[in-house]
Amino acid sequence: MITTKIIDSQHKVDINILNEPFKLFGQILVSYNNGKWDYQLKKYSSEKVTEMRFPDENYDYDAMKDSVFVGAYDGKKCIGLAILQPGFFKYMYLSDLKVNKKYRGQHVGQKLIAKAKEIAREKGYAGLYTQGQDNNPGACLFYLKTGFYIGGMDTNVYCHTKQEGKADIIFYCDVK
């Protein structure tokens, strides 16, 4: 049975679970019309589908004192992680979310988001916010499925980097 809990200092090694590859199977095309954000999924042809893996972060639990680390556990093994940080205004920032590849599709991410919403509510936040790359539709569609909505887009964040041409979609989720 998968459980979620806040990771304390005794289990701080659990915050450094490895990033694993994920499929890039399309692009989320975002539009803003009449005061409303909308999106379409542009699926890639099978020969254009690729995989991507983010570099491992090597988080420092002691240096990240303002962060809340939420772990998903199968027994004593940490198989998922959500990191929450104080955010701007009334939204707490979900700075990272990852699930071991073997456990994807088993609602682990949903359990982490549910716990993150609970924590944000307890801390007096109106909700959560995060971002997802427009070429990572798996993550973007996951956020939308778990109660987030599109609240903006950053088209300049990757300028002058190796990822030039990509954009971040900003997602919000109200918890009150």
Coordinates of N, CA and C in Angstrom, one line a residue:
M1 N 0.8 -1.2 0.0 CA 0.0 0.0 0.0 C 0.9 1.3 0.0
I2 N 0.6 2.2 -0.9 CA 1.3 3.4 -1.0 C 0.8 4.4 0.0
T3 N 1.7 5.0 0.8 CA 1.3 6.1 1.8 C 2.1 7.3 1.5
T4 N 1.6 8.4 2.0 CA 2.4 9.7 1.8 C 2.6 10.3 3.2
K5 N 3.7 11.0 3.4 CA 4.0 11.6 4.6 C 5.1 12.7 4.4
I6 N 5.1 13.6 5.4 CA 6.1 14.6 5.3 C 7.5 14.0 5.7
I7 N 8.5 14.3 4.9 CA 9.8 13.7 5.2 C 10.5 14.5 6.3
D8 N 10.9 13.9 7.4 CA 11.5 14.6 8.5 C 13.1 14.4 8.3
S9 N 13.8 15.0 9.2 CA 15.3 15.0 9.1 C 15.8 13.6 9.3
Q10 N 15.1 12.7 10.0 CA 15.6 11.3 10.1 C 15.6 10.6 8.8
H11 N 14.8 11.0 7.8 CA 14.6 10.4 6.5 C 15.1 11.3 5.4
K12 N 15.9 12.2 5.7 CA 16.3 13.2 4.7 C 16.9 12.7 3.4
V13 N 17.5 11.5 3.5 CA 18.1 10.9 2.3 C 17.1 10.6 1.3
D14 N 15.8 10.5 1.7 CA 14.7 10.1 0.8 C 14.4 11.3 -0.2
I15 N 14.9 12.5 0.1 CA 14.5 13.6 -0.8 C 15.3 13.6 -2.1
N16 N 16.3 12.7 -2.2 CA 17.1 12.6 -3.4 C 16.9 11.4 -4.2
I17 N 15.6 11.1 -4.4 CA 15.3 10.0 -5.3 C 15.7 10.5 -6.7
L18 N 16.1 9.6 -7.6 CA 16.6 9.9 -8.9 C 15.4 10.3 -9.8
N19 N 15.8 11.2 -10.7 CA 14.9 11.5 -11.8 C 14.9 10.4 -12.8
E20 N 13.8 10.1 -13.5 CA 13.8 9.0 -14.5 C 13.2 9.6 -15.7
P21 N 13.5 8.9 -16.9 CA 13.0 9.4 -18.1 C 11.4 9.4 -18.2
F22 N 11.0 10.3 -19.1 CA 9.5 10.4 -19.4 C 9.4 10.7 -20.9
K23 N 8.3 10.3 -21.4 CA 8.0 10.5 -22.9 C 7.6 11.9 -23.2
L24 N 8.2 12.4 -24.3 CA 7.7 13.7 -24.9 C 6.9 13.3 -26.1
F25 N 5.6 13.3 -26.0 CA 4.8 12.8 -27.1 C 3.9 13.9 -27.8
G26 N 4.2 15.1 -27.4 CA 3.4 16.2 -28.1 C 3.8 17.5 -27.4
Q27 N 2.9 18.5 -27.7 CA 3.0 19.8 -27.2 C 1.7 20.3 -26.8
I28 N 1.6 21.1 -25.7 CA 0.4 21.7 -25.2 C 0.4 23.1 -25.8
L29 N -0.6 23.4 -26.6 CA -0.7 24.7 -27.3 C -1.7 25.5 -26.4
V30 N -1.2 26.6 -25.9 CA -2.0 27.4 -25.0 C -2.5 28.7 -25.7
S31 N -3.8 29.0 -25.4 CA -4.3 30.3 -26.0 C -5.1 31.0 -24.9
Y32 N -5.2 32.3 -25.1 CA -5.9 33.2 -24.1 C -6.8 34.1 -24.9
N33 N -8.1 33.8 -24.7 CA -9.1 34.5 -25.5 C -10.3 34.9 -24.5
N34 N -10.7 36.2 -24.6 CA -11.8 36.7 -23.8 C -11.6 36.4 -22.3
G35 N -10.4 36.6 -21.8 CA -10.1 36.4 -20.4 C -10.1 35.0 -19.9
K36 N -10.0 34.1 -20.9 CA -10.0 32.6 -20.5 C -8.8 31.9 -21.1
W37 N -8.1 31.1 -20.3 CA -7.0 30.3 -20.9 C -7.6 29.0 -21.4
D38 N -7.1 28.5 -22.5 CA -7.5 27.2 -23.0 C -6.3 26.5 -23.6
Y39 N -6.4 25.3 -24.0 CA -5.3 24.6 -24.5 C -5.8 23.5 -25.5
Q40 N -4.8 23.1 -26.3 CA -5.0 21.9 -27.2 C -3.8 21.1 -27.1
L41 N -4.0 19.8 -27.3 CA -2.8 18.9 -27.3 C -2.5 18.6 -28.8
K42 N -1.3 18.9 -29.1 CA -0.8 18.6 -30.5 C 0.1 17.3 -30.3
K43 N -0.4 16.2 -30.7 CA 0.3 14.9 -30.6 C 1.4 14.8 -31.7
Y44 N 2.5 14.3 -31.3 CA 3.6 14.0 -32.3 C 3.3 12.7 -33.0
S45 N 3.8 12.6 -34.2 CA 3.8 11.3 -34.9 C 4.8 10.3 -34.1
S46 N 4.6 9.0 -34.2 CA 5.3 8.1 -33.4 C 6.8 8.2 -33.6
E47 N 7.3 8.6 -34.8 CA 8.7 8.8 -35.1 C 9.3 10.0 -34.4
K48 N 8.4 11.0 -34.0 CA 8.9 12.2 -33.4 C 8.9 12.1 -31.8
V49 N 8.3 11.0 -31.3 CA 8.2 10.9 -29.8 C 9.6 10.6 -29.3
T50 N 10.0 11.3 -28.3 CA 11.3 11.1 -27.7 C 11.2 10.9 -26.1
E51 N 12.3 10.7 -25.5 CA 12.3 10.6 -24.0 C 13.2 11.8 -23.5
M52 N 12.9 12.2 -22.3 CA 13.7 13.2 -21.7 C 13.9 12.8 -20.2
R53 N 15.0 13.2 -19.7 CA 15.3 13.0 -18.2 C 15.9 14.3 -17.7
F54 N 15.3 14.8 -16.6 CA 15.9 16.0 -16.0 C 17.2 15.5 -15.2
P55 N 18.2 16.4 -15.1 CA 19.3 16.1 -14.2 C 18.9 15.9 -12.8
D56 N 19.6 15.1 -12.1 CA 19.3 14.9 -10.6 C 19.8 16.1 -9.9
E57 N 18.9 16.5 -8.9 CA 19.1 17.8 -8.2 C 20.1 17.8 -7.0
N58 N 20.2 16.7 -6.3 CA 21.1 16.6 -5.1 C 20.7 17.7 -4.1
Y59 N 19.4 17.6 -3.7 CA 18.8 18.5 -2.7 C 19.5 18.4 -1.4
D60 N 19.6 19.5 -0.7 CA 20.2 19.6 0.7 C 19.1 19.9 1.7
Y61 N 18.7 18.9 2.4 CA 17.5 19.0 3.3 C 17.8 20.2 4.3
D62 N 19.0 20.2 4.9 CA 19.3 21.2 5.9 C 19.3 22.6 5.4
A63 N 19.7 22.8 4.1 CA 19.8 24.1 3.5 C 18.4 24.6 3.1
M64 N 17.5 23.7 2.9 CA 16.2 24.0 2.4 C 15.2 24.1 3.5
K65 N 15.5 24.9 4.5 CA 14.7 24.9 5.8 C 13.2 25.4 5.6
D66 N 13.0 26.2 4.5 CA 11.6 26.7 4.3 C 10.8 25.7 3.5
S67 N 11.4 24.6 3.0 CA 10.7 23.7 2.1 C 10.0 22.6 2.9
V68 N 8.9 22.1 2.4 CA 8.2 20.9 2.9 C 8.4 19.8 1.9
F69 N 9.0 18.7 2.4 CA 9.2 17.5 1.5 C 8.2 16.5 1.8
V70 N 7.5 16.1 0.8 CA 6.4 15.0 0.9 C 6.9 13.8 0.2
G71 N 6.9 12.7 0.8 CA 7.3 11.5 0.2 C 6.2 10.5 0.0
A72 N 6.2 9.8 -1.0 CA 5.3 8.6 -1.3 C 6.1 7.4 -1.0
Y73 N 5.5 6.5 -0.2 CA 6.3 5.3 0.2 C 5.6 4.0 -0.1
D74 N 6.3 3.1 -0.6 CA 5.9 1.7 -0.7 C 6.6 0.9 0.4
G75 N 6.0 0.7 1.5 CA 6.7 0.2 2.7 C 7.6 1.3 3.2
K76 N 8.9 1.0 3.2 CA 9.9 2.0 3.7 C 10.6 2.6 2.5
K77 N 10.3 2.3 1.3 CA 11.0 2.8 0.1 C 10.3 4.0 -0.4
C78 N 11.0 5.1 -0.5 CA 10.5 6.4 -1.1 C 10.4 6.2 -2.6
I79 N 9.2 6.3 -3.1 CA 9.0 6.1 -4.6 C 8.4 7.3 -5.3
G80 N 8.2 8.4 -4.5 CA 7.7 9.6 -5.1 C 8.0 10.8 -4.2
L81 N 8.1 12.0 -4.7 CA 8.5 13.2 -4.0 C 7.8 14.4 -4.5
A82 N 7.3 15.2 -3.6 CA 6.8 16.6 -3.9 C 7.5 17.5 -3.0
I83 N 7.9 18.6 -3.5 CA 8.6 19.7 -2.7 C 7.8 20.9 -2.8
L84 N 7.4 21.4 -1.6 CA 6.6 22.6 -1.5 C 7.5 23.7 -0.9
Q85 N 7.3 25.0 -1.4 CA 8.0 26.1 -0.9 C 7.1 27.3 -0.7
P86 N 7.5 28.2 0.2 CA 6.7 29.4 0.3 C 6.5 30.1 -1.0
G87 N 5.4 30.5 -1.3 CA 5.1 31.1 -2.7 C 4.7 32.6 -2.6
F88 N 4.6 33.1 -3.7 CA 4.1 34.5 -3.8 C 2.7 34.6 -3.5
F89 N 2.3 35.8 -2.9 CA 1.0 36.1 -2.6 C 0.3 34.9 -1.8
K90 N -0.7 34.3 -2.3 CA -1.5 33.3 -1.5 C -1.4 31.9 -2.0
Y91 N -0.4 31.7 -2.9 CA -0.2 30.3 -3.4 C 1.1 29.7 -3.0
M92 N 1.1 28.5 -2.5 CA 2.3 27.8 -2.2 C 2.9 27.2 -3.4
Y93 N 4.2 27.2 -3.6 CA 4.9 26.7 -4.8 C 5.2 25.3 -4.7
L94 N 4.8 24.5 -5.7 CA 5.1 23.1 -5.9 C 6.3 23.1 -6.8
S95 N 7.5 23.0 -6.2 CA 8.8 23.2 -7.0 C 9.2 21.9 -7.7
D96 N 8.8 20.8 -7.2 CA 9.2 19.5 -7.8 C 8.2 18.4 -7.5
L97 N 8.0 17.6 -8.5 CA 7.1 16.4 -8.3 C 7.6 15.3 -9.2
K98 N 7.9 14.2 -8.6 CA 8.4 13.1 -9.4 C 8.0 11.7 -8.8
V99 N 7.8 10.8 -9.6 CA 7.4 9.4 -9.2 C 8.3 8.4 -9.9
N100 N 8.8 7.5 -9.2 CA 9.6 6.4 -9.7 C 8.8 5.8 -10.9
K101 N 9.5 5.5 -12.0 CA 8.9 5.1 -13.3 C 8.1 3.8 -13.1
K102 N 8.5 2.9 -12.2 CA 7.8 1.6 -12.0 C 6.5 1.9 -11.4
Y103 N 6.3 3.0 -10.7 CA 5.0 3.3 -10.0 C 4.1 4.3 -10.7
R104 N 4.5 4.7 -11.9 CA 3.7 5.7 -12.6 C 2.4 4.9 -13.1
G105 N 1.3 5.7 -13.1 CA 0.0 5.1 -13.5 C -0.7 4.4 -12.4
Q106 N -0.1 4.5 -11.1 CA -0.7 3.9 -10.0 C -1.3 4.9 -9.0
H107 N -1.5 6.1 -9.4 CA -2.1 7.2 -8.6 C -1.2 7.8 -7.5
V108 N 0.1 7.5 -7.6 CA 1.1 8.0 -6.7 C 1.2 9.5 -6.7
G109 N 1.2 10.1 -8.0 CA 1.3 11.5 -8.1 C 0.0 12.2 -7.6
Q110 N -1.1 11.5 -7.8 CA -2.4 12.1 -7.2 C -2.3 12.1 -5.7
K111 N -1.8 11.1 -5.1 CA -1.7 11.1 -3.6 C -0.7 12.2 -3.1
L112 N 0.4 12.4 -3.9 CA 1.3 13.5 -3.5 C 0.6 14.8 -3.6
I113 N -0.1 15.0 -4.7 CA -0.9 16.3 -4.9 C -1.9 16.5 -3.8
A114 N -2.6 15.4 -3.4 CA -3.6 15.5 -2.4 C -3.0 16.0 -1.1
K115 N -1.8 15.4 -0.7 CA -1.1 15.7 0.5 C -0.6 17.2 0.4
A116 N -0.1 17.6 -0.8 CA 0.3 19.0 -1.0 C -0.8 20.0 -0.8
K117 N -2.0 19.6 -1.3 CA -3.1 20.5 -1.1 C -3.5 20.6 0.4
E118 N -3.4 19.5 1.1 CA -3.7 19.5 2.5 C -2.7 20.4 3.3
I119 N -1.5 20.3 2.9 CA -0.4 21.1 3.6 C -0.6 22.6 3.3
A120 N -0.9 22.9 2.0 CA -1.1 24.3 1.7 C -2.3 24.9 2.4
R121 N -3.3 24.1 2.5 CA -4.5 24.6 3.3 C -4.2 24.8 4.7
E122 N -3.5 23.9 5.4 CA -3.1 24.0 6.8 C -2.2 25.2 7.0
K123 N -1.4 25.6 6.0 CA -0.5 26.7 6.2 C -1.2 28.0 5.8
G124 N -2.4 28.0 5.5 CA -3.2 29.2 5.2 C -3.1 29.7 3.8
Y125 N -2.6 28.9 2.9 CA -2.5 29.3 1.5 C -3.9 29.1 0.8
A126 N -4.1 29.9 -0.2 CA -5.4 29.7 -1.0 C -5.2 28.5 -2.0
G127 N -4.0 28.1 -2.3 CA -3.8 27.1 -3.2 C -2.3 26.8 -3.5
L128 N -2.1 26.1 -4.6 CA -0.8 25.7 -5.1 C -0.5 26.3 -6.4
Y129 N 0.7 26.5 -6.8 CA 1.0 26.8 -8.2 C 2.3 26.1 -8.6
T130 N 2.5 25.8 -9.8 CA 3.6 25.1 -10.4 C 3.7 25.5 -11.8
Q131 N 4.7 24.9 -12.5 CA 4.8 25.1 -14.0 C 5.2 23.8 -14.6
G132 N 4.9 23.7 -15.9 CA 5.2 22.5 -16.7 C 5.6 23.0 -18.1
Q133 N 6.6 22.3 -18.6 CA 7.1 22.7 -20.0 C 6.0 22.3 -21.0
D134 N 5.8 23.2 -22.0 CA 4.8 23.0 -23.0 C 5.0 21.7 -23.8
N135 N 6.3 21.3 -23.9 CA 6.6 20.0 -24.6 C 6.5 18.8 -23.7
N136 N 6.0 18.9 -22.5 CA 5.9 17.8 -21.6 C 4.4 17.6 -21.3
P137 N 3.6 17.1 -22.3 CA 2.2 17.0 -22.1 C 1.8 16.1 -21.0
G138 N 2.6 15.1 -20.8 CA 2.3 14.1 -19.7 C 2.1 14.9 -18.4
A139 N 3.1 15.7 -18.0 CA 3.0 16.5 -16.8 C 1.9 17.5 -16.8
C140 N 1.8 18.2 -17.9 CA 0.7 19.3 -18.0 C -0.7 18.7 -17.9
L141 N -0.9 17.6 -18.6 CA -2.2 17.0 -18.5 C -2.5 16.4 -17.1
F142 N -1.4 15.9 -16.5 CA -1.6 15.4 -15.1 C -2.0 16.5 -14.2
Y143 N -1.4 17.7 -14.3 CA -1.8 18.8 -13.4 C -3.3 19.2 -13.7
L144 N -3.7 19.2 -14.9 CA -5.0 19.6 -15.2 C -6.0 18.5 -14.7
K145 N -5.6 17.3 -14.7 CA -6.5 16.2 -14.2 C -6.6 16.2 -12.7
T146 N -5.6 16.8 -12.0 CA -5.6 16.8 -10.5 C -6.1 18.1 -10.0
G147 N -6.8 18.9 -10.8 CA -7.5 20.1 -10.2 C -6.8 21.4 -10.5
F148 N -5.7 21.4 -11.2 CA -5.0 22.6 -11.5 C -5.7 23.2 -12.8
Y149 N -5.5 24.5 -13.0 CA -6.0 25.2 -14.2 C -4.8 26.1 -14.7
I150 N -4.9 26.4 -15.9 CA -3.9 27.3 -16.5 C -4.1 28.7 -16.0
G151 N -3.1 29.3 -15.5 CA -3.2 30.7 -15.0 C -2.2 31.6 -15.7
G152 N -1.4 31.1 -16.6 CA -0.4 32.0 -17.4 C 0.6 31.2 -18.1
M153 N 1.5 31.9 -18.8 CA 2.5 31.2 -19.6 C 3.7 32.1 -19.6
D154 N 4.9 31.5 -19.5 CA 6.1 32.2 -19.6 C 6.9 31.7 -20.9
T155 N 6.9 32.6 -21.9 CA 7.5 32.2 -23.2 C 8.9 32.6 -23.3
N156 N 9.5 33.3 -22.3 CA 10.9 33.8 -22.3 C 11.8 33.0 -21.4
V157 N 11.3 32.1 -20.5 CA 12.1 31.5 -19.5 C 13.3 30.7 -20.1
Y158 N 13.2 30.2 -21.3 CA 14.3 29.4 -21.9 C 15.1 30.1 -22.9
C159 N 14.9 31.4 -23.0 CA 15.7 32.2 -24.0 C 17.2 32.1 -23.5
H160 N 18.0 32.0 -24.5 CA 19.5 31.9 -24.3 C 19.9 30.6 -23.6
T161 N 19.1 29.6 -23.7 CA 19.5 28.3 -23.1 C 19.4 27.2 -24.2
K162 N 19.9 26.0 -23.8 CA 19.8 24.9 -24.8 C 18.3 24.5 -25.1
Q163 N 17.4 25.0 -24.2 CA 16.0 24.6 -24.4 C 15.2 25.8 -25.1
E164 N 15.9 26.7 -25.7 CA 15.3 27.8 -26.4 C 14.1 27.3 -27.3
G165 N 13.0 28.1 -27.3 CA 11.8 27.7 -28.1 C 10.7 27.1 -27.2
K166 N 11.1 26.6 -26.0 CA 10.1 26.0 -25.2 C 9.5 27.1 -24.3
A167 N 8.4 26.8 -23.7 CA 7.7 27.7 -22.8 C 7.2 27.0 -21.5
D168 N 7.0 27.7 -20.5 CA 6.5 27.1 -19.2 C 5.0 27.6 -19.1
I169 N 4.2 26.6 -18.9 CA 2.8 26.9 -18.6 C 2.6 26.9 -17.1
I170 N 2.0 28.0 -16.6 CA 1.9 28.2 -15.1 C 0.5 27.6 -14.7
F171 N 0.5 26.7 -13.8 CA -0.7 26.1 -13.3 C -1.0 26.5 -11.8
Y172 N -2.3 26.7 -11.6 CA -2.8 27.0 -10.2 C -3.8 26.0 -9.8
C173 N -3.9 25.8 -8.5 CA -5.0 25.0 -7.9 C -5.4 25.6 -6.6
D174 N -6.7 25.9 -6.5 CA -7.3 26.5 -5.3 C -7.6 25.4 -4.3
V175 N -7.4 25.6 -3.0 CA -7.6 24.6 -2.0 C -8.6 25.0 -1.0
K176 N -9.0 26.3 -1.0 CA -10.0 26.8 0.0 C -11.4 26.7 -0.4

